[in-house]
Amino acid sequence: MNKYHKHVCITSEIQDNAYDELMNWLESKCDSFSFCLPHFGKVVVTESNADIYPEYEIGYVEEDEESKKDYEQYRRRVQKYLENISEYIIENYVDIEYCETISGYEKEIFIIKFNNITKKFFENVKDLYGWLYPEFPEDLSFYIDGELYMRSIAHERICEFYSESKELKQFLKNNGLQFCELKY
């Protein structure tokens, strides 16, 4: 679990100018970012997600030919985005857990160094919630020294910061981004 117990969740749309400003803000704060390529058709049962699939034993793997082809096509579609940032990939691995969320399907996860060159990656979409399968990588997240600072879940329209700083709240207000605070 992240060291923060309070989160700031954005409740408004994050697109166009607000999206650009958010990317500038994140570049000024963060040293890396990540995203995942979901493989929806490949079910993998581990100790982490066994409660989701009680009918299967740990170690169970299921993937049909159609979903395998679908993932291969998806992987080819997003390859053009990966090529432009490939030399800045810090880590690339496959897991069912990503940014504190556990699922029943596999995801290919990329962690990338954040700099002026990799920032151009974010010009491909002008809406934080536009980073969606089947055309783009999903669930952008940003880190400071390896600690999760901001995560998004595009298909659920979730964006949350693992911070409660006054500077962050002022930035959000200045850019017309509405937010709420979650405490736990």
PDB file of C-alpha atoms in Angstrom:
ATOM      1  CA  MET A   1       0.000   0.000   0.000  1.00  0.00           C
ATOM      2  CA  ASN A   2       1.208   3.487  -0.763  1.00  0.00           C
ATOM      3  CA  LYS A   3       2.480   5.574   2.133  1.00  0.00           C
ATOM      4  CA  TYR A   4      -0.326   8.109   1.682  1.00  0.00           C
ATOM      5  CA  HIS A   5      -3.624   7.550   3.433  1.00  0.00           C
ATOM      6  CA  LYS A   6      -5.379  10.473   1.819  1.00  0.00           C
ATOM      7  CA  HIS A   7      -6.119  10.741  -1.862  1.00  0.00           C
ATOM      8  CA  VAL A   8      -7.255  13.578  -4.042  1.00  0.00           C
ATOM      9  CA  CYS A   9      -9.622  12.316  -6.740  1.00  0.00           C
ATOM     10  CA  ILE A  10     -10.402  14.410  -9.783  1.00  0.00           C
ATOM     11  CA  THR A  11     -14.139  14.473 -10.468  1.00  0.00           C
ATOM     12  CA  SER A  12     -14.158  16.494 -13.698  1.00  0.00           C
ATOM     13  CA  GLU A  13     -13.102  15.725 -17.249  1.00  0.00           C
ATOM     14  CA  ILE A  14      -9.381  15.982 -18.003  1.00  0.00           C
ATOM     15  CA  GLN A  15      -9.048  16.900 -21.648  1.00  0.00           C
ATOM     16  CA  ASP A  16      -7.597  19.446 -24.054  1.00  0.00           C
ATOM     17  CA  ASN A  17      -5.894  22.311 -22.177  1.00  0.00           C
ATOM     18  CA  ALA A  18      -6.479  20.784 -18.723  1.00  0.00           C
ATOM     19  CA  TYR A  19      -4.907  17.546 -19.975  1.00  0.00           C
ATOM     20  CA  ASP A  20      -1.878  19.424 -21.368  1.00  0.00           C
ATOM     21  CA  GLU A  21      -1.436  21.329 -18.114  1.00  0.00           C
ATOM     22  CA  LEU A  22      -1.710  18.113 -16.115  1.00  0.00           C
ATOM     23  CA  MET A  23       1.011  16.498 -18.242  1.00  0.00           C
ATOM     24  CA  ASN A  24       3.248  19.560 -17.700  1.00  0.00           C
ATOM     25  CA  TRP A  25       2.587  19.374 -13.952  1.00  0.00           C
ATOM     26  CA  LEU A  26       3.361  15.672 -13.825  1.00  0.00           C
ATOM     27  CA  GLU A  27       6.557  16.155 -15.828  1.00  0.00           C
ATOM     28  CA  SER A  28       7.707  18.756 -13.287  1.00  0.00           C
ATOM     29  CA  LYS A  29       7.068  16.367 -10.368  1.00  0.00           C
ATOM     30  CA  CYS A  30       7.531  12.807 -11.597  1.00  0.00           C
ATOM     31  CA  ASP A  31      10.503  10.844 -12.893  1.00  0.00           C
ATOM     32  CA  SER A  32       8.655   7.898 -14.446  1.00  0.00           C
ATOM     33  CA  PHE A  33       5.272   6.794 -15.711  1.00  0.00           C
ATOM     34  CA  SER A  34       3.612   3.517 -16.551  1.00  0.00           C
ATOM     35  CA  PHE A  35       0.769   2.008 -18.498  1.00  0.00           C
ATOM     36  CA  CYS A  36      -0.542  -1.450 -19.223  1.00  0.00           C
ATOM     37  CA  LEU A  37      -1.676  -3.471 -22.199  1.00  0.00           C
ATOM     38  CA  PRO A  38      -4.579  -5.601 -20.940  1.00  0.00           C
ATOM     39  CA  HIS A  39      -4.859  -9.160 -22.219  1.00  0.00           C
ATOM     40  CA  PHE A  40      -8.535  -9.581 -21.387  1.00  0.00           C
ATOM     41  CA  GLY A  41      -8.766 -13.092 -22.794  1.00  0.00           C
ATOM     42  CA  LYS A  42      -5.983 -14.633 -20.715  1.00  0.00           C
ATOM     43  CA  VAL A  43      -7.193 -15.674 -17.282  1.00  0.00           C
ATOM     44  CA  VAL A  44      -4.470 -16.450 -14.755  1.00  0.00           C
ATOM     45  CA  VAL A  45      -5.272 -17.621 -11.217  1.00  0.00           C
ATOM     46  CA  THR A  46      -2.719 -16.810  -8.518  1.00  0.00           C
ATOM     47  CA  GLU A  47      -2.826 -16.439  -4.746  1.00  0.00           C
ATOM     48  CA  SER A  48      -3.562 -12.733  -5.285  1.00  0.00           C
ATOM     49  CA  ASN A  49      -6.780 -13.261  -7.232  1.00  0.00           C
ATOM     50  CA  ALA A  50      -7.907 -16.775  -6.252  1.00  0.00           C
ATOM     51  CA  ASP A  51     -10.979 -15.325  -4.503  1.00  0.00           C
ATOM     52  CA  ILE A  52     -12.217 -14.008  -7.884  1.00  0.00           C
ATOM     53  CA  TYR A  53     -12.100 -17.531  -9.338  1.00  0.00           C
ATOM     54  CA  PRO A  54     -12.938 -19.947  -6.485  1.00  0.00           C
ATOM     55  CA  GLU A  55     -13.819 -22.679  -9.003  1.00  0.00           C
ATOM     56  CA  TYR A  56     -10.198 -22.857 -10.247  1.00  0.00           C
ATOM     57  CA  GLU A  57      -6.971 -23.905  -8.586  1.00  0.00           C
ATOM     58  CA  ILE A  58      -4.022 -21.565  -8.194  1.00  0.00           C
ATOM     59  CA  GLY A  59      -1.894 -21.875 -11.308  1.00  0.00           C
ATOM     60  CA  TYR A  60      -4.860 -22.228 -13.672  1.00  0.00           C
ATOM     61  CA  VAL A  61      -4.356 -20.467 -17.032  1.00  0.00           C
ATOM     62  CA  GLU A  62      -6.976 -20.118 -19.748  1.00  0.00           C
ATOM     63  CA  GLU A  63      -6.701 -18.494 -23.150  1.00  0.00           C
ATOM     64  CA  ASP A  64      -8.676 -19.283 -26.275  1.00  0.00           C
ATOM     65  CA  GLU A  65      -7.377 -18.772 -29.815  1.00  0.00           C
ATOM     66  CA  GLU A  66      -9.699 -15.843 -30.546  1.00  0.00           C
ATOM     67  CA  SER A  67      -8.544 -13.834 -27.532  1.00  0.00           C
ATOM     68  CA  LYS A  68      -4.935 -14.677 -28.337  1.00  0.00           C
ATOM     69  CA  LYS A  69      -5.379 -13.261 -31.869  1.00  0.00           C
ATOM     70  CA  ASP A  70      -7.191 -10.223 -30.464  1.00  0.00           C
ATOM     71  CA  TYR A  71      -4.290  -9.467 -28.124  1.00  0.00           C
ATOM     72  CA  GLU A  72      -1.749  -9.919 -30.927  1.00  0.00           C
ATOM     73  CA  GLN A  73      -3.683  -7.413 -33.079  1.00  0.00           C
ATOM     74  CA  TYR A  74      -3.904  -4.988 -30.158  1.00  0.00           C
ATOM     75  CA  ARG A  75      -0.183  -5.352 -29.508  1.00  0.00           C
ATOM     76  CA  ARG A  76       0.536  -4.528 -33.182  1.00  0.00           C
ATOM     77  CA  ARG A  77      -1.734  -1.435 -33.032  1.00  0.00           C
ATOM     78  CA  VAL A  78       0.055   0.009 -30.002  1.00  0.00           C
ATOM     79  CA  GLN A  79       3.547  -0.925 -31.187  1.00  0.00           C
ATOM     80  CA  LYS A  80       3.933   2.431 -32.975  1.00  0.00           C
ATOM     81  CA  TYR A  81       3.584   4.215 -29.629  1.00  0.00           C
ATOM     82  CA  LEU A  82       6.091   1.918 -27.957  1.00  0.00           C
ATOM     83  CA  GLU A  83       8.706   2.380 -30.682  1.00  0.00           C
ATOM     84  CA  ASN A  84       9.064   6.091 -29.938  1.00  0.00           C
ATOM     85  CA  ILE A  85       9.805   5.495 -26.258  1.00  0.00           C
ATOM     86  CA  SER A  86      11.493   2.089 -26.365  1.00  0.00           C
ATOM     87  CA  GLU A  87      14.945   3.296 -25.313  1.00  0.00           C
ATOM     88  CA  TYR A  88      13.431   4.828 -22.158  1.00  0.00           C
ATOM     89  CA  ILE A  89      11.643   1.688 -20.946  1.00  0.00           C
ATOM     90  CA  ILE A  90      12.900   1.034 -17.421  1.00  0.00           C
ATOM     91  CA  GLU A  91      10.955  -2.170 -16.908  1.00  0.00           C
ATOM     92  CA  ASN A  92       8.539  -4.357 -18.871  1.00  0.00           C
ATOM     93  CA  TYR A  93       6.783  -7.349 -17.299  1.00  0.00           C
ATOM     94  CA  VAL A  94       3.537  -9.306 -17.206  1.00  0.00           C
ATOM     95  CA  ASP A  95       1.326  -9.514 -14.109  1.00  0.00           C
ATOM     96  CA  ILE A  96      -2.287  -9.530 -12.927  1.00  0.00           C
ATOM     97  CA  GLU A  97      -1.609  -6.708 -10.456  1.00  0.00           C
ATOM     98  CA  TYR A  98      -1.074  -3.113 -11.523  1.00  0.00           C
ATOM     99  CA  CYS A  99      -1.086   0.058  -9.425  1.00  0.00           C
ATOM    100  CA  GLU A 100      -2.708  -1.549  -6.403  1.00  0.00           C
ATOM    101  CA  THR A 101      -5.456  -3.225  -8.459  1.00  0.00           C
ATOM    102  CA  ILE A 102      -5.689  -6.999  -8.873  1.00  0.00           C
ATOM    103  CA  SER A 103      -7.609  -8.519 -11.772  1.00  0.00           C
ATOM    104  CA  GLY A 104      -8.209 -11.953 -13.206  1.00  0.00           C
ATOM    105  CA  TYR A 105      -6.530 -11.272 -16.523  1.00  0.00           C
ATOM    106  CA  GLU A 106      -2.955 -10.696 -17.519  1.00  0.00           C
ATOM    107  CA  LYS A 107      -1.514  -7.264 -18.294  1.00  0.00           C
ATOM    108  CA  GLU A 108       1.753  -6.331 -19.933  1.00  0.00           C
ATOM    109  CA  ILE A 109       3.138  -3.458 -17.869  1.00  0.00           C
ATOM    110  CA  PHE A 110       5.628  -0.833 -18.991  1.00  0.00           C
ATOM    111  CA  ILE A 111       7.498   1.588 -16.727  1.00  0.00           C
ATOM    112  CA  ILE A 112       9.113   4.441 -18.643  1.00  0.00           C
ATOM    113  CA  LYS A 113      11.497   7.251 -17.741  1.00  0.00           C
ATOM    114  CA  PHE A 114       9.651  10.588 -17.903  1.00  0.00           C
ATOM    115  CA  ASN A 115      11.527  13.309 -19.789  1.00  0.00           C
ATOM    116  CA  ASN A 116      11.081  15.834 -22.613  1.00  0.00           C
ATOM    117  CA  ILE A 117      11.260  13.090 -25.228  1.00  0.00           C
ATOM    118  CA  THR A 118       8.855  10.629 -23.607  1.00  0.00           C
ATOM    119  CA  LYS A 119       6.464  13.477 -22.799  1.00  0.00           C
ATOM    120  CA  LYS A 120       5.631  13.577 -26.521  1.00  0.00           C
ATOM    121  CA  PHE A 121       3.997  10.164 -26.029  1.00  0.00           C
ATOM    122  CA  PHE A 122       1.084  11.948 -24.331  1.00  0.00           C
ATOM    123  CA  GLU A 123       0.338  13.990 -27.463  1.00  0.00           C
ATOM    124  CA  ASN A 124      -1.268  10.893 -29.015  1.00  0.00           C
ATOM    125  CA  VAL A 125      -4.448  11.446 -26.995  1.00  0.00           C
ATOM    126  CA  LYS A 126      -5.883  14.711 -25.620  1.00  0.00           C
ATOM    127  CA  ASP A 127      -8.053  13.203 -22.898  1.00  0.00           C
ATOM    128  CA  LEU A 128      -6.758  11.290 -19.875  1.00  0.00           C
ATOM    129  CA  TYR A 129      -9.699   8.912 -20.174  1.00  0.00           C
ATOM    130  CA  GLY A 130      -9.057   8.417 -23.897  1.00  0.00           C
ATOM    131  CA  TRP A 131      -6.186   6.029 -23.205  1.00  0.00           C
ATOM    132  CA  LEU A 132      -8.260   2.909 -23.823  1.00  0.00           C
ATOM    133  CA  TYR A 133      -8.115  -0.530 -25.361  1.00  0.00           C
ATOM    134  CA  PRO A 134      -8.308  -1.397 -28.276  1.00  0.00           C
ATOM    135  CA  GLU A 135      -6.395   1.570 -29.749  1.00  0.00           C
ATOM    136  CA  PHE A 136      -4.079   2.733 -26.964  1.00  0.00           C
ATOM    137  CA  PRO A 137      -2.241   1.574 -23.857  1.00  0.00           C
ATOM    138  CA  GLU A 138      -4.376   1.921 -20.712  1.00  0.00           C
ATOM    139  CA  ASP A 139      -4.270   3.271 -17.183  1.00  0.00           C
ATOM    140  CA  LEU A 140      -1.523   5.887 -17.122  1.00  0.00           C
ATOM    141  CA  SER A 141       0.208   6.204 -13.767  1.00  0.00           C
ATOM    142  CA  PHE A 142       3.041   8.433 -12.576  1.00  0.00           C
ATOM    143  CA  TYR A 143       5.770   7.987  -9.955  1.00  0.00           C
ATOM    144  CA  ILE A 144       8.178   9.999  -7.835  1.00  0.00           C
ATOM    145  CA  ASP A 145      11.250   7.973  -6.855  1.00  0.00           C
ATOM    146  CA  GLY A 146       9.351   4.730  -7.423  1.00  0.00           C
ATOM    147  CA  GLU A 147       6.353   5.763  -5.306  1.00  0.00           C
ATOM    148  CA  LEU A 148       2.951   5.955  -6.963  1.00  0.00           C
ATOM    149  CA  TYR A 149       1.929   9.620  -7.191  1.00  0.00           C
ATOM    150  CA  MET A 150      -1.026   9.518  -9.589  1.00  0.00           C
ATOM    151  CA  ARG A 151      -2.967   6.703 -11.181  1.00  0.00           C
ATOM    152  CA  SER A 152      -5.784   6.585 -13.667  1.00  0.00           C
ATOM    153  CA  ILE A 153      -8.256   3.920 -14.687  1.00  0.00           C
ATOM    154  CA  ALA A 154      -9.555   5.234 -17.991  1.00  0.00           C
ATOM    155  CA  HIS A 155     -12.569   2.963 -18.502  1.00  0.00           C
ATOM    156  CA  GLU A 156     -13.851   3.864 -15.024  1.00  0.00           C
ATOM    157  CA  ARG A 157     -12.933   7.562 -15.436  1.00  0.00           C
ATOM    158  CA  ILE A 158     -10.857   7.499 -12.258  1.00  0.00           C
ATOM    159  CA  CYS A 159      -7.881   9.735 -11.599  1.00  0.00           C
ATOM    160  CA  GLU A 160      -6.437   9.914  -8.126  1.00  0.00           C
ATOM    161  CA  PHE A 161      -3.368  11.455  -6.577  1.00  0.00           C
ATOM    162  CA  TYR A 162      -1.609   9.833  -3.638  1.00  0.00           C
ATOM    163  CA  SER A 163      -1.004  13.226  -2.124  1.00  0.00           C
ATOM    164  CA  GLU A 164      -2.894  15.915  -0.319  1.00  0.00           C
ATOM    165  CA  SER A 165      -0.460  18.781  -0.788  1.00  0.00           C
ATOM    166  CA  LYS A 166      -1.721  22.339  -0.912  1.00  0.00           C
ATOM    167  CA  GLU A 167       0.362  22.849  -4.049  1.00  0.00           C
ATOM    168  CA  LEU A 168      -1.499  20.025  -5.820  1.00  0.00           C
ATOM    169  CA  LYS A 169      -4.909  21.323  -4.763  1.00  0.00           C
ATOM    170  CA  GLN A 170      -4.005  24.825  -5.929  1.00  0.00           C
ATOM    171  CA  PHE A 171      -2.827  23.479  -9.279  1.00  0.00           C
ATOM    172  CA  LEU A 172      -6.110  21.605  -9.752  1.00  0.00           C
ATOM    173  CA  LYS A 173      -8.163  24.688  -8.831  1.00  0.00           C
ATOM    174  CA  ASN A 174      -6.119  26.923 -11.134  1.00  0.00           C
ATOM    175  CA  ASN A 175      -6.829  24.578 -14.035  1.00  0.00           C
ATOM    176  CA  GLY A 176     -10.539  24.194 -13.385  1.00  0.00           C
ATOM    177  CA  LEU A 177     -10.253  20.575 -12.272  1.00  0.00           C
ATOM    178  CA  GLN A 178     -12.799  19.651  -9.635  1.00  0.00           C
ATOM    179  CA  PHE A 179     -11.742  17.160  -6.991  1.00  0.00           C
ATOM    180  CA  CYS A 180     -12.697  15.511  -3.752  1.00  0.00           C
ATOM    181  CA  GLU A 181     -10.601  14.124  -0.929  1.00  0.00           C
ATOM    182  CA  LEU A 182     -10.795  10.519   0.172  1.00  0.00           C
ATOM    183  CA  LYS A 183      -9.430   9.660   3.575  1.00  0.00           C
ATOM    184  CA  TYR A 184      -8.585   6.149   4.725  1.00  0.00           C
TER     185      TYR A 184
END
